[in-house]
Coordinates of C-alpha atoms in Angstrom, one line a residue:
Chain U
M260 CA 24.7 -25.1 -14.4
F261 CA 22.3 -22.1 -12.8
K262 CA 19.8 -24.0 -10.9
Y263 CA 18.6 -21.4 -8.2
T264 CA 19.6 -18.7 -6.4
L265 CA 17.9 -17.4 -2.2
V266 CA 19.0 -14.0 -1.2
I267 CA 17.7 -12.3 2.0
H268 CA 18.0 -9.6 4.1
G269 CA 17.4 -9.1 8.0
G270 CA 17.2 -5.0 7.8
A271 CA 20.0 -2.4 7.7
G272 CA 20.8 0.4 8.6
T273 CA 23.6 2.0 11.1
I274 CA 24.5 -0.9 11.8
L275 CA 28.6 -0.5 12.8
K276 CA 31.4 -3.5 13.8
T277 CA 32.4 -1.0 16.7
D278 CA 29.8 -1.6 18.1
M279 CA 29.1 -5.6 17.7
T280 CA 30.4 -8.4 20.3
D281 CA 31.8 -11.0 18.1
E282 CA 29.2 -13.6 20.3
K283 CA 27.0 -10.6 18.5
E284 CA 27.5 -11.2 15.1
L285 CA 27.4 -14.6 15.7
A286 CA 25.1 -14.9 16.8
Y287 CA 23.3 -13.0 13.5
H288 CA 25.4 -15.2 11.0
T289 CA 24.2 -18.7 12.9
A290 CA 20.6 -17.1 12.0
L291 CA 21.3 -16.0 8.9
E292 CA 22.9 -19.2 7.7
D293 CA 19.4 -21.0 9.7
A294 CA 16.6 -19.1 6.8
L295 CA 19.9 -19.6 3.7
T296 CA 19.4 -23.7 4.6
K297 CA 15.9 -23.1 4.8
G298 CA 15.3 -21.6 2.1
S299 CA 17.7 -23.5 0.0
E300 CA 16.2 -26.9 1.4
V301 CA 13.5 -26.1 -1.2
L302 CA 14.4 -24.9 -4.0
A303 CA 16.9 -28.2 -4.2
K304 CA 14.5 -30.2 -4.4
G305 CA 13.5 -28.5 -7.2
G306 CA 10.0 -26.4 -4.7
A307 CA 8.6 -23.2 -5.8
A308 CA 10.0 -19.9 -5.5
V309 CA 7.7 -18.4 -3.5
D310 CA 8.1 -21.2 -1.1
A311 CA 11.3 -21.1 -0.6
V312 CA 10.7 -17.2 0.7
R313 CA 8.1 -18.3 3.0
A314 CA 10.1 -20.9 4.6
A315 CA 13.2 -18.5 4.7
T316 CA 11.3 -16.0 5.9
V317 CA 9.4 -17.4 9.0
S318 CA 13.4 -19.2 9.8
L319 CA 13.7 -14.9 10.0
E320 CA 10.6 -14.7 12.1
D321 CA 11.0 -17.5 14.5
N322 CA 14.4 -15.4 15.2
I323 CA 13.7 -13.5 18.2
L324 CA 17.2 -11.5 17.1
F325 CA 14.7 -9.5 13.6
N326 CA 12.2 -7.7 14.3
A327 CA 9.7 -9.5 12.5
G328 CA 7.8 -12.2 13.8
R329 CA 8.6 -13.4 17.5
G330 CA 11.4 -10.2 17.9
S331 CA 8.7 -7.7 17.0
V332 CA 9.1 -4.3 18.7
F333 CA 6.7 -3.6 21.0
G334 CA 4.0 0.1 20.4
K335 CA 4.2 2.9 21.9
D336 CA 0.3 0.8 23.5
G337 CA 3.2 -2.1 24.7
S338 CA 0.9 -4.1 21.9
Q339 CA 3.1 -5.6 19.4
E340 CA 1.1 -5.4 15.9
M341 CA 3.0 -6.9 12.7
D342 CA 3.3 -6.3 8.5
A343 CA 3.7 -8.6 6.0
S344 CA 3.9 -9.2 2.4
I345 CA 4.4 -11.3 -0.5
M346 CA 4.5 -12.1 -4.2
D347 CA 4.6 -15.4 -6.6
G348 CA 5.8 -13.5 -10.1
K349 CA 4.7 -16.4 -12.0
T350 CA 1.1 -15.5 -11.2
T351 CA 1.8 -12.1 -10.0
M352 CA -0.7 -12.7 -7.2
A353 CA 0.6 -10.9 -4.0
G354 CA -0.8 -11.2 -0.2
A355 CA -0.4 -8.7 2.1
V356 CA -1.3 -7.8 6.3
S357 CA -1.4 -5.4 8.5
A358 CA -1.2 -4.5 12.1
V359 CA -2.0 -7.5 13.2
Q360 CA -0.5 -9.1 16.3
H361 CA -0.5 -12.6 18.2
I362 CA 0.1 -14.4 14.5
R363 CA 3.0 -16.3 14.8
N364 CA 4.4 -16.1 11.5
P365 CA 2.8 -13.1 9.6
V366 CA 5.0 -14.5 6.1
E367 CA 2.2 -17.2 6.8
L368 CA -0.2 -14.8 6.9
A369 CA 0.5 -13.0 3.7
Y370 CA 0.9 -16.6 1.7
A371 CA -2.8 -17.7 3.4
I372 CA -4.7 -14.6 2.1
M373 CA -2.8 -14.8 -1.9
T374 CA -3.9 -18.4 -2.3
R375 CA -7.4 -18.8 0.6
S376 CA -9.1 -15.0 -0.1
Q377 CA -10.4 -13.1 -2.7
H378 CA -8.1 -10.1 -1.4
V379 CA -5.2 -8.9 -1.5
M380 CA -5.1 -7.4 1.5
L381 CA -6.0 -7.7 5.2
N382 CA -5.6 -5.2 8.5
G383 CA -5.4 -6.0 12.2
K384 CA -8.8 -8.2 14.1
G385 CA -10.1 -8.5 10.5
A386 CA -6.8 -10.5 9.6
Y387 CA -6.0 -12.2 12.9
D388 CA -9.8 -13.5 12.2
F389 CA -8.9 -15.0 8.9
A390 CA -5.5 -15.9 10.4
V391 CA -7.2 -18.2 13.2
L392 CA -10.5 -19.3 10.8
N393 CA -7.3 -20.9 8.4
G394 CA -6.0 -22.6 11.0
L395 CA -2.7 -20.2 11.1
K396 CA -0.6 -20.8 14.1
T397 CA -0.9 -18.1 17.1
E398 CA 0.9 -17.6 20.4
A399 CA 0.5 -15.6 23.7
D400 CA 1.9 -12.8 24.3
E401 CA 4.7 -14.4 26.2
Y402 CA 6.4 -15.5 22.6
F403 CA 7.2 -12.1 21.1
F404 CA 8.2 -11.3 25.3
S405 CA 12.0 -11.2 25.5
E406 CA 13.8 -8.9 27.8
F407 CA 15.9 -6.6 25.4
R408 CA 12.8 -5.3 23.2
H409 CA 11.2 -4.9 26.3
D410 CA 13.5 -2.7 27.8
Q411 CA 14.5 -0.7 24.0
W412 CA 9.9 0.8 24.5
I413 CA 10.1 1.1 28.1
Q414 CA 13.4 3.9 27.2
M415 CA 11.3 4.6 24.6
Q416 CA 8.2 5.0 26.9
G417 CA 6.8 8.8 27.2
S418 CA 8.7 10.5 24.6
D419 CA 6.7 9.9 21.2
E420 CA 9.7 9.8 19.6
A421 CA 9.9 6.3 17.2
A422 CA 13.1 3.9 16.5
L423 CA 13.1 2.3 13.8
D424 CA 14.5 -0.6 15.2
H425 CA 16.3 -2.5 16.7
N426 CA 18.3 0.3 18.7
V427 CA 17.2 2.9 20.2
I428 CA 18.6 5.7 20.2
V429 CA 16.0 7.2 17.0
K430 CA 20.0 8.6 15.3
D431 CA 21.0 5.4 15.1
K432 CA 19.1 4.1 13.1
K433 CA 18.5 0.5 12.2
F434 CA 15.3 -0.9 10.6
G435 CA 14.0 -3.5 11.1
T436 CA 13.1 -5.9 8.8
V437 CA 13.2 -9.3 7.6
G438 CA 12.6 -10.0 3.3
A439 CA 14.0 -12.8 1.0
V440 CA 13.7 -13.7 -2.4
A441 CA 14.2 -16.6 -4.9
V442 CA 14.5 -17.7 -8.6
D443 CA 14.1 -21.3 -8.4
M444 CA 14.6 -24.2 -11.3
H445 CA 12.3 -24.3 -13.0
G446 CA 12.4 -20.1 -14.0
N447 CA 9.9 -18.7 -11.7
I448 CA 10.3 -16.4 -9.1
A449 CA 9.0 -15.0 -5.4
A450 CA 9.6 -12.2 -3.0
A451 CA 8.6 -11.7 1.1
T452 CA 8.7 -9.2 3.3
S453 CA 8.5 -9.3 6.8
T454 CA 8.0 -6.9 10.1
G455 CA 6.8 -5.6 13.3
G456 CA 7.5 -1.9 12.7
M457 CA 9.2 0.7 14.8
T458 CA 9.8 0.8 18.9
N459 CA 6.7 2.5 20.2
K460 CA 5.5 3.2 16.8
Q461 CA 2.2 5.5 17.3
F462 CA -1.2 6.3 15.7
G463 CA -1.9 2.6 14.0
R464 CA 1.6 3.4 11.8
V465 CA 2.4 1.5 8.6
G466 CA 5.1 1.5 6.6
D467 CA 6.4 0.1 3.3
S468 CA 6.6 -4.3 4.6
P469 CA 3.6 -4.8 3.5
I470 CA 2.3 -2.8 0.8
I471 CA 2.5 -4.4 -3.1
G472 CA 4.8 -1.9 -5.2
A473 CA 7.3 0.0 -1.8
G474 CA 8.0 -3.2 0.4
T475 CA 7.3 -5.7 -2.0
Y476 CA 7.3 -6.6 -5.8
A477 CA 7.4 -9.9 -7.8
N478 CA 6.6 -10.7 -11.8
N479 CA 9.0 -13.3 -14.0
K480 CA 8.7 -10.1 -16.7
T481 CA 11.3 -8.2 -14.7
C482 CA 12.0 -8.7 -10.2
A483 CA 11.5 -10.3 -6.9
I484 CA 12.1 -7.1 -4.5
S485 CA 12.0 -7.6 -1.1
C486 CA 13.0 -3.8 1.0
T487 CA 14.1 -2.9 4.3
G488 CA 14.6 0.7 5.3
H489 CA 12.7 3.8 6.5
G490 CA 9.0 3.0 4.9
E491 CA 7.5 6.8 4.1
P492 CA 10.1 7.0 1.6
F493 CA 9.7 4.1 0.6
I494 CA 6.0 4.5 -0.1
R495 CA 6.8 7.6 -1.8
A496 CA 9.2 6.2 -4.2
V497 CA 7.1 3.2 -4.9
T498 CA 10.0 1.1 -4.3
A499 CA 10.3 -2.3 -5.1
Y500 CA 7.8 -1.4 -8.7
D501 CA 10.4 1.0 -9.1
V502 CA 13.3 -1.1 -10.0
S503 CA 10.5 -3.9 -11.9
C504 CA 9.7 -1.0 -14.5
L505 CA 12.9 0.6 -15.0
M506 CA 14.2 -3.2 -16.0
E507 CA 10.6 -3.3 -18.7
Y508 CA 10.8 0.1 -19.6
K509 CA 14.0 1.7 -20.0
G510 CA 16.2 -2.0 -20.4
L511 CA 17.6 -1.4 -17.8
S512 CA 19.5 -5.1 -16.0
L513 CA 18.8 -6.1 -12.1
E514 CA 21.7 -4.7 -11.0
Q515 CA 21.7 -1.0 -13.1
A516 CA 17.9 -0.9 -12.2
M517 CA 18.4 -1.5 -8.0
N518 CA 21.9 0.7 -7.8
I519 CA 19.3 3.9 -9.4
V520 CA 17.1 3.5 -7.0
V521 CA 18.9 2.5 -3.8
H522 CA 22.2 5.5 -4.4
D523 CA 19.7 8.0 -6.8
K524 CA 16.0 8.0 -6.5
L525 CA 15.6 6.7 -2.8
M526 CA 18.7 9.5 -1.9
K527 CA 17.4 12.0 -2.8
I528 CA 14.6 11.8 -0.3
D529 CA 15.9 10.4 2.6
G530 CA 14.9 7.4 1.8
E531 CA 18.1 4.7 3.6
G532 CA 17.9 1.5 3.5
G533 CA 18.0 -1.5 1.1
M534 CA 16.9 -3.6 -0.7
I535 CA 17.4 -7.4 -1.8
G536 CA 16.6 -9.0 -5.7
V537 CA 16.6 -11.7 -8.2
D538 CA 15.4 -12.4 -12.1
A539 CA 14.5 -14.6 -13.7
K540 CA 17.5 -15.4 -14.9
G541 CA 19.5 -16.1 -12.2
N542 CA 20.6 -12.7 -11.7
A543 CA 21.6 -12.0 -7.9
A544 CA 22.0 -8.1 -6.1
M545 CA 21.6 -7.4 -2.0
V546 CA 22.1 -3.1 -2.3
F547 CA 21.5 -0.7 0.7
N548 CA 23.2 2.8 0.9
S549 CA 22.8 2.8 5.0
E550 CA 25.7 1.4 7.0
G551 CA 25.5 -2.2 6.5
M552 CA 22.3 -4.8 6.0
Y553 CA 22.3 -8.1 7.6
R554 CA 21.7 -10.1 4.3
G555 CA 23.1 -13.4 2.5
M556 CA 22.7 -15.6 -0.9
R557 CA 23.3 -18.7 -1.9
S558 CA 22.9 -20.3 -5.1
S559 CA 22.7 -23.4 -6.8
N560 CA 26.2 -22.9 -8.6
G561 CA 28.5 -21.9 -5.0
I562 CA 27.9 -18.9 -4.2
N563 CA 27.4 -19.1 0.3
E564 CA 27.8 -15.5 1.6
V565 CA 26.7 -14.5 5.2
K566 CA 27.4 -10.0 5.7
I567 CA 26.5 -7.9 8.4
Y568 CA 28.9 -4.4 7.4
K569 CA 29.6 -2.4 4.1
Chain C
M55 CA -4.4 30.5 -22.1
F56 CA -5.0 27.7 -20.0
K57 CA -4.7 28.2 -16.6
Y58 CA -6.0 25.4 -14.5
T59 CA -7.9 21.9 -14.6
L60 CA -10.4 19.7 -12.1
V61 CA -11.1 16.3 -13.1
I62 CA -13.1 14.3 -10.6
H63 CA -14.7 10.5 -9.4
G64 CA -17.9 9.5 -8.3
G65 CA -16.4 5.6 -8.9
A66 CA -17.1 3.2 -12.2
G67 CA -18.6 -0.4 -13.0
T68 CA -22.3 -1.8 -13.6
I69 CA -23.4 1.6 -14.3
L70 CA -26.5 1.1 -17.2
K71 CA -29.0 4.0 -17.6
T72 CA -31.4 1.5 -18.0
D73 CA -31.5 1.2 -13.7
M74 CA -31.5 5.1 -13.6
T75 CA -34.1 6.9 -13.6
D76 CA -33.9 10.8 -14.7
E77 CA -34.8 11.6 -10.5
K78 CA -31.3 9.5 -9.8
E79 CA -29.3 10.8 -12.3
L80 CA -30.1 14.4 -12.0
A81 CA -29.0 13.9 -8.5
Y82 CA -25.7 12.7 -9.7
H83 CA -25.5 15.5 -11.7
T84 CA -25.7 18.1 -9.4
A85 CA -23.3 16.4 -6.6
L86 CA -20.7 15.7 -9.8
E87 CA -21.5 20.0 -9.9
D88 CA -21.2 21.0 -7.0
A89 CA -17.6 18.8 -6.5
L90 CA -16.0 20.3 -9.7
T91 CA -17.2 24.4 -8.0
K92 CA -15.5 23.4 -5.2
G93 CA -13.1 22.2 -6.4
S94 CA -12.9 24.9 -9.0
E95 CA -12.7 28.0 -7.1
V96 CA -9.4 26.7 -5.7
L97 CA -8.0 27.3 -9.0
A98 CA -9.5 30.0 -10.5
K99 CA -8.1 32.0 -7.7
G100 CA -4.8 31.3 -8.4
G101 CA -4.7 27.5 -5.1
A102 CA -2.8 25.1 -4.9
A103 CA -4.3 21.4 -7.1
V104 CA -3.1 19.6 -3.2
D105 CA -6.2 22.2 -1.8
A106 CA -8.5 21.9 -5.3
V107 CA -8.5 17.9 -4.9
R108 CA -9.3 18.2 -0.7
A109 CA -11.6 20.3 -1.5
A110 CA -13.1 18.1 -4.8
T111 CA -13.0 15.5 -2.6
V112 CA -15.1 16.5 0.6
S113 CA -17.9 17.8 -1.5
L114 CA -18.0 14.0 -2.7
E115 CA -17.3 12.8 0.8
D116 CA -20.5 14.5 2.2
N117 CA -22.8 13.6 -0.6
I118 CA -24.3 10.6 0.9
L119 CA -24.8 9.3 -3.7
F120 CA -20.6 8.0 -2.7
N121 CA -19.9 5.6 -1.2
A122 CA -17.1 7.4 1.0
G123 CA -17.3 9.5 4.0
R124 CA -21.1 9.7 4.8
G125 CA -22.3 7.5 1.9
S126 CA -19.9 4.9 3.4
V127 CA -21.4 1.1 2.7
F128 CA -21.4 -1.4 6.1
G129 CA -19.0 -3.7 6.7
K130 CA -20.1 -7.7 7.5
D131 CA -20.2 -6.6 11.6
G132 CA -22.5 -3.5 10.7
S133 CA -19.4 -0.7 10.9
Q134 CA -18.7 1.9 8.4
E135 CA -14.6 1.4 8.0
M136 CA -13.1 4.1 5.9
D137 CA -9.7 5.2 3.4
A138 CA -8.1 7.1 1.6
S139 CA -5.0 8.7 0.1
I140 CA -3.7 12.1 -1.0
M141 CA -0.8 13.3 -2.7
D142 CA 1.6 15.9 -3.5
G143 CA 3.2 16.7 -7.2
K144 CA 5.3 19.3 -6.4
T145 CA 6.5 17.5 -3.4
T146 CA 5.9 14.1 -3.6
M147 CA 4.5 13.6 0.3
A148 CA 1.7 11.7 0.1
G149 CA -0.1 10.8 3.3
A150 CA -3.1 7.9 4.1
V151 CA -5.3 6.4 5.8
S152 CA -6.6 2.1 6.5
A153 CA -9.6 1.3 8.8
V154 CA -10.6 4.6 9.9
Q155 CA -14.1 5.4 11.1
H156 CA -16.0 8.0 12.2
I157 CA -14.3 10.7 10.5
R158 CA -16.0 13.2 8.6
N159 CA -13.8 13.6 5.7
P160 CA -10.7 10.7 5.6
V161 CA -9.6 12.5 2.4
E162 CA -7.7 16.1 5.3
L163 CA -7.3 13.0 7.7
A164 CA -4.9 12.1 4.6
Y165 CA -3.9 15.8 4.3
A166 CA -2.9 16.6 7.5
I167 CA -0.8 13.1 8.1
M168 CA 1.3 14.3 5.3
T169 CA 1.9 17.2 6.9
R170 CA 1.4 16.7 10.5
S171 CA 2.8 14.1 11.0
Q172 CA 6.0 12.0 10.4
H173 CA 4.3 9.1 8.5
V174 CA 2.6 8.2 5.0
M175 CA -0.4 6.3 6.5
L176 CA -2.0 5.5 9.6
N177 CA -4.9 2.6 10.0
G178 CA -7.5 2.3 12.1
K179 CA -7.7 3.0 16.0
G180 CA -4.4 5.1 15.7
A181 CA -6.0 7.0 12.4
Y182 CA -8.8 8.8 14.9
D183 CA -6.5 10.1 17.8
F184 CA -4.1 11.3 16.2
A185 CA -7.5 13.0 14.5
V186 CA -8.7 14.0 17.2
L187 CA -5.2 15.1 18.5
N188 CA -5.3 17.7 15.4
G189 CA -8.7 18.8 15.3
L190 CA -10.2 17.1 12.9
K191 CA -14.4 16.6 12.8
T192 CA -15.5 13.4 13.8
E193 CA -19.4 12.2 13.1
A194 CA -21.4 9.6 15.1
D195 CA -22.8 6.2 13.5
E196 CA -26.0 8.4 12.7
Y197 CA -24.6 10.4 10.1
F198 CA -22.8 7.7 8.2
F199 CA -26.3 6.2 8.6
S200 CA -28.9 6.2 4.9
E201 CA -31.6 3.7 4.8
F202 CA -29.9 2.7 1.2
R203 CA -27.0 2.0 2.9
H204 CA -28.2 0.3 5.8
D205 CA -30.2 -2.2 4.2
Q206 CA -28.1 -3.0 1.0
W207 CA -26.0 -4.4 4.3
I208 CA -29.5 -6.3 5.7
Q209 CA -29.7 -7.9 2.5
M210 CA -26.3 -9.2 2.0
Q211 CA -25.5 -9.9 5.9
G212 CA -25.3 -13.9 6.9
S213 CA -23.7 -14.6 3.2
D214 CA -20.3 -14.2 2.5
E215 CA -20.2 -11.9 -0.4
A216 CA -19.0 -9.0 -0.2
A217 CA -20.4 -6.2 -2.8
L218 CA -17.7 -3.9 -4.2
D219 CA -20.6 -0.6 -4.0
H220 CA -24.2 0.8 -4.8
N221 CA -25.6 -2.5 -5.6
V222 CA -25.8 -5.3 -3.9
I223 CA -25.4 -7.7 -7.0
V224 CA -22.7 -8.6 -6.9
K225 CA -22.0 -9.2 -10.1
D226 CA -23.8 -6.0 -10.8
K227 CA -20.0 -4.5 -9.9
K228 CA -19.9 -1.2 -9.1
F229 CA -16.9 -0.3 -7.2
G230 CA -17.7 2.8 -4.9
T231 CA -14.8 4.8 -4.4
V232 CA -14.3 9.3 -5.2
G233 CA -11.3 11.1 -6.0
A234 CA -10.4 14.1 -7.8
V235 CA -6.7 15.5 -9.5
A236 CA -5.8 18.9 -10.6
V237 CA -3.6 20.6 -11.8
D238 CA -3.4 24.9 -10.8
M239 CA -1.4 28.1 -11.9
H240 CA 1.9 27.4 -11.3
G241 CA 1.9 23.7 -13.0
N242 CA 1.6 21.8 -10.0
I243 CA -0.4 19.0 -9.7
A244 CA -2.3 16.8 -7.4
A245 CA -4.1 13.7 -6.9
A246 CA -6.8 12.2 -3.6
T247 CA -9.2 9.4 -3.2
S248 CA -11.1 8.2 -0.7
T249 CA -14.0 5.3 0.1
G250 CA -16.0 3.7 1.8
G251 CA -15.4 -0.1 0.7
M252 CA -16.8 -3.0 -0.3
T253 CA -20.6 -3.9 1.7
N254 CA -20.6 -6.5 4.2
K255 CA -17.1 -6.6 3.8
Q256 CA -14.5 -8.8 6.0
F257 CA -11.6 -9.4 7.9
G258 CA -10.8 -5.6 8.0
R259 CA -10.4 -5.8 3.8
V260 CA -8.3 -3.4 2.5
G261 CA -8.1 -2.0 -1.4
D262 CA -6.3 0.0 -3.9
S263 CA -8.5 3.6 -2.4
P264 CA -5.5 4.1 0.3
I265 CA -2.2 3.0 -1.5
I266 CA -0.1 5.2 -2.8
G267 CA 1.6 3.8 -6.0
A268 CA -1.7 1.5 -6.4
G269 CA -5.5 4.4 -5.8
T270 CA -3.7 7.2 -6.0
Y271 CA -0.3 8.9 -7.4
A272 CA 1.3 12.0 -8.1
N273 CA 5.1 13.8 -9.2
N274 CA 4.9 16.7 -11.2
K275 CA 7.6 14.7 -13.5
T276 CA 4.6 13.4 -15.0
C277 CA 1.1 12.9 -13.4
A278 CA -1.4 12.4 -11.6
I279 CA -3.4 10.3 -10.7
S280 CA -6.7 8.6 -8.7
C281 CA -8.1 5.1 -9.6
T282 CA -12.3 3.5 -9.1
G283 CA -11.8 -0.4 -9.4
H284 CA -11.7 -3.8 -7.9
G285 CA -9.1 -3.2 -5.6
E286 CA -7.3 -6.1 -5.2
P287 CA -6.4 -5.9 -9.3
F288 CA -5.2 -2.7 -8.7
I289 CA -2.9 -3.2 -5.9
R290 CA -1.3 -6.2 -7.6
A291 CA -0.3 -4.3 -10.8
V292 CA 0.6 -0.8 -9.4
T293 CA -1.7 0.9 -11.6
A294 CA -1.6 4.5 -10.7
Y295 CA 2.8 4.4 -10.5
D296 CA 2.7 2.4 -13.5
V297 CA 0.7 5.3 -15.9
S298 CA 4.1 7.1 -14.8
C299 CA 6.6 4.4 -15.4
L300 CA 5.6 4.7 -18.6
M301 CA 5.4 8.2 -19.2
E302 CA 8.4 8.6 -17.6
Y303 CA 10.4 5.5 -19.0
K304 CA 8.5 5.4 -22.2
G305 CA 7.6 8.4 -23.0
L306 CA 4.1 8.5 -23.7
S307 CA 1.8 11.1 -23.3
L308 CA -0.4 10.9 -20.0
E309 CA -3.3 9.7 -21.8
Q310 CA -1.6 7.0 -23.6
A311 CA 0.0 5.5 -21.0
M312 CA -3.0 5.8 -18.7
N313 CA -4.8 3.3 -21.9
I314 CA -2.1 0.8 -21.6
V315 CA -2.8 0.9 -18.0
V316 CA -6.9 0.4 -17.9
H317 CA -7.0 -0.9 -21.7
D318 CA -4.4 -3.3 -21.6
K319 CA -2.6 -4.8 -17.9
L320 CA -5.4 -4.4 -15.8
M321 CA -7.4 -6.2 -18.1
K322 CA -5.5 -9.4 -18.7
I323 CA -6.1 -9.8 -14.5
D324 CA -10.1 -9.0 -14.3
G325 CA -8.7 -6.0 -13.5
E326 CA -12.5 -3.2 -13.8
G327 CA -12.4 -1.0 -13.0
G328 CA -11.0 3.0 -14.8
M329 CA -8.9 6.6 -13.8
I330 CA -8.4 9.6 -13.4
G331 CA -5.1 12.4 -14.0
V332 CA -3.9 15.1 -15.0
D333 CA -0.7 15.9 -16.3
A334 CA 1.9 19.7 -15.3
K335 CA 1.3 20.5 -18.8
G336 CA -2.5 20.2 -17.9
N337 CA -3.4 17.4 -20.2
A338 CA -6.2 15.2 -19.2
A339 CA -8.1 12.8 -19.7
M340 CA -10.9 9.5 -18.0
V341 CA -10.3 6.3 -18.9
F342 CA -12.5 2.8 -17.7
N343 CA -13.4 0.0 -18.9
S344 CA -16.7 -0.9 -17.1
E345 CA -20.4 0.3 -18.4
G346 CA -19.5 3.5 -16.3
M347 CA -17.6 6.0 -14.0
Y348 CA -19.4 8.6 -12.6
R349 CA -16.9 11.9 -13.7
G350 CA -16.3 15.3 -15.0
M351 CA -14.2 17.8 -16.0
R352 CA -14.1 21.8 -15.9
S353 CA -10.8 23.9 -16.0
S354 CA -9.6 27.7 -17.1
N355 CA -10.3 27.1 -20.9
G356 CA -14.0 26.1 -21.3
I357 CA -14.3 22.8 -20.9
N358 CA -16.9 21.6 -18.6
E359 CA -18.8 18.6 -18.8
V360 CA -20.1 15.7 -16.3
K361 CA -20.7 12.2 -17.5
I362 CA -21.9 9.1 -16.1
Y363 CA -22.5 6.0 -19.6
K364 CA -19.5 5.2 -22.0

C-alpha cells in the first residue's frame, strides 16, 4: 500500500561519466542517499511533506558537494549570496529568500518567512536580520569556504563570464541547485529549492530558485515541483506553475505535464535543466533535458534509487 | 478599424470618494490622462507595445502622487527601495529589478536588464551598479522626498506595522503600484509594473511587482497583464500567468480569465487588489476586487476613459 514518496535533486547540466572519478561518483551517491534518508525518516514517522522537504534540503545544503548552503559558489565580489524557497501544497503558503549571506540553511529561513512573517519573500540584509531575530543558525565565511569553489572563482575573476555551477567552463554547463518534493501519508505535498547561484555572478543576479511559480510550486490539487536549470528561461516560462496549470486546466498527468514543459516549452527558449515532481496521489517523476541530473527517489512501496546520468 | 489600445493603473485599494477632495481627484485624473497621452503617442506613431508601456509607466513614476519612482514610500530604515518589471509579449523576454535605490525610472532599468543583460532579474546594489554602467538616470534622496510620504513614515516609525500604500492606516488598504499594458498596430503586446512597496516595510520585503508571472506577464499568444494589490497572495497565486494559462489551456477569453483570477481565486486567499490586461486581438479589461483602482484606457477606436472608483 502506498504511503509516501520523496524525490530530490542536486542540480542538472553537462554531467558526463567521462568527467567523473569513481571516488567522486561515490561521494555524490552517498550525499544523495543521506538526503533521501533524512527526508524519508520524517515521512515514515507520519510527518508532514513540508518537513520532509526541509530535512532533505538541509542535508544537501550542509554538504559541500552541492551549490547551496555550505557549498555555495563565489560571486564576482567574492561573497556568497544564496536563494531559497519553499511551498506547502496543503495551504499554498510559501516562503522565499534571495541574496542572503551567512545563513547556514537558507531553506529553513524560507520556512521561517512562510510560517513566522506576513510576507512571502525577503531579500538581502533585511532577510538576514529577520533570520537572526528568529534564531536561525548563521555561520562565518570560513564555514562556506572550500578550496575547490575558491579556485573556480579565482579562475573566473576579472572576466565578465559567470558559470552556472560546479564547473568553471561556461560551455560545460552545470546548474547548481538542490531541491526536494514529497507526498506524505496524509496526502499532502510540498516543494523546496535552494541555490548558491552562479560562480562570478554580477549585479545581484537572481535566478528562478527563490521565485514562487518559476523554481518552486506546490498545491495539493495538482503537484509539487522543484526546478534546476538555467534560471532565466525558467523565470520567463513560469516553469513550476506551468506544470500545475497543464494538470489543472488541461487534465494532463504529472509526468505528461512535466515532459511538455521540460522537453518542449523550455527547449524552445534554450531552457536547459530539469525538475522533480510529485502529486497527491503518489505519482512522482524526474525529468531533464540536460546530459545529467543528480537525483534520487525513495518511497514506502520500495522504490529506492539514486542516479546521475541519463 | 482597430489599431491600438493602452491601459494603465496607478494602484488599487480602499479608495473612497468620501476621502477625496475635488482638487485631489482632479490631480489623479490629470496624472492618469498624462500617462495615457505619453503611451498613446508611441502607439499612434506605429511604435511597439513595449515602448508604449515604458512611456506610460515612466510618466506615472515621475509623478509624486503614485507610489513608484519619485513618489515611492519610505521603508522602516527611512530608505526608498523600488521594484519593477517588464515583459515583451512578442519575444517573451523579460526584465525585473528588486530593492533598488536612487534610480529615477525603475521600469527603464527593468527594460535595460531585459535588452542589455543575459539576466532577467537583478537586485539591490548590483542592480544599481548595472544601471550606472548602462547610463540610466539616478537621483539623490531629495528627488524622492515629499513631506506627505515622510509624514506617513514618521507616523508609522517605531511600530512593526507596514502600510501597503498611500495611507498610513493599515486597515485602510491601498496598494501603491503603477503599471501599463498595451497592444500595438502590429499585434504585439507588452506589460510593465513598478512600485515603491510598503510604507515602513521591513526585512527587505519583496512583493509581486518584480516577479514575472505574479505581478507582470506578457505573451502574444495569450495576454499582457499588470497587477496591483496585496503582493503576498498575488505571488502565491502566480496571478498574472494564471490568466494566461486559463486562456491558453481552457480557452477562456481575456475578461473571463481575469474575472476568475481576481474575483474567485484571489478572493479565496484574501488577495485584495486588481489587474489590467490586453490581448493581441485588442480586447482590454480592468478588473479589481477592492473599493477602487486608479485606472485608464485609451484606444484608436475612440475609447478614452479615466476612473477611480467602482
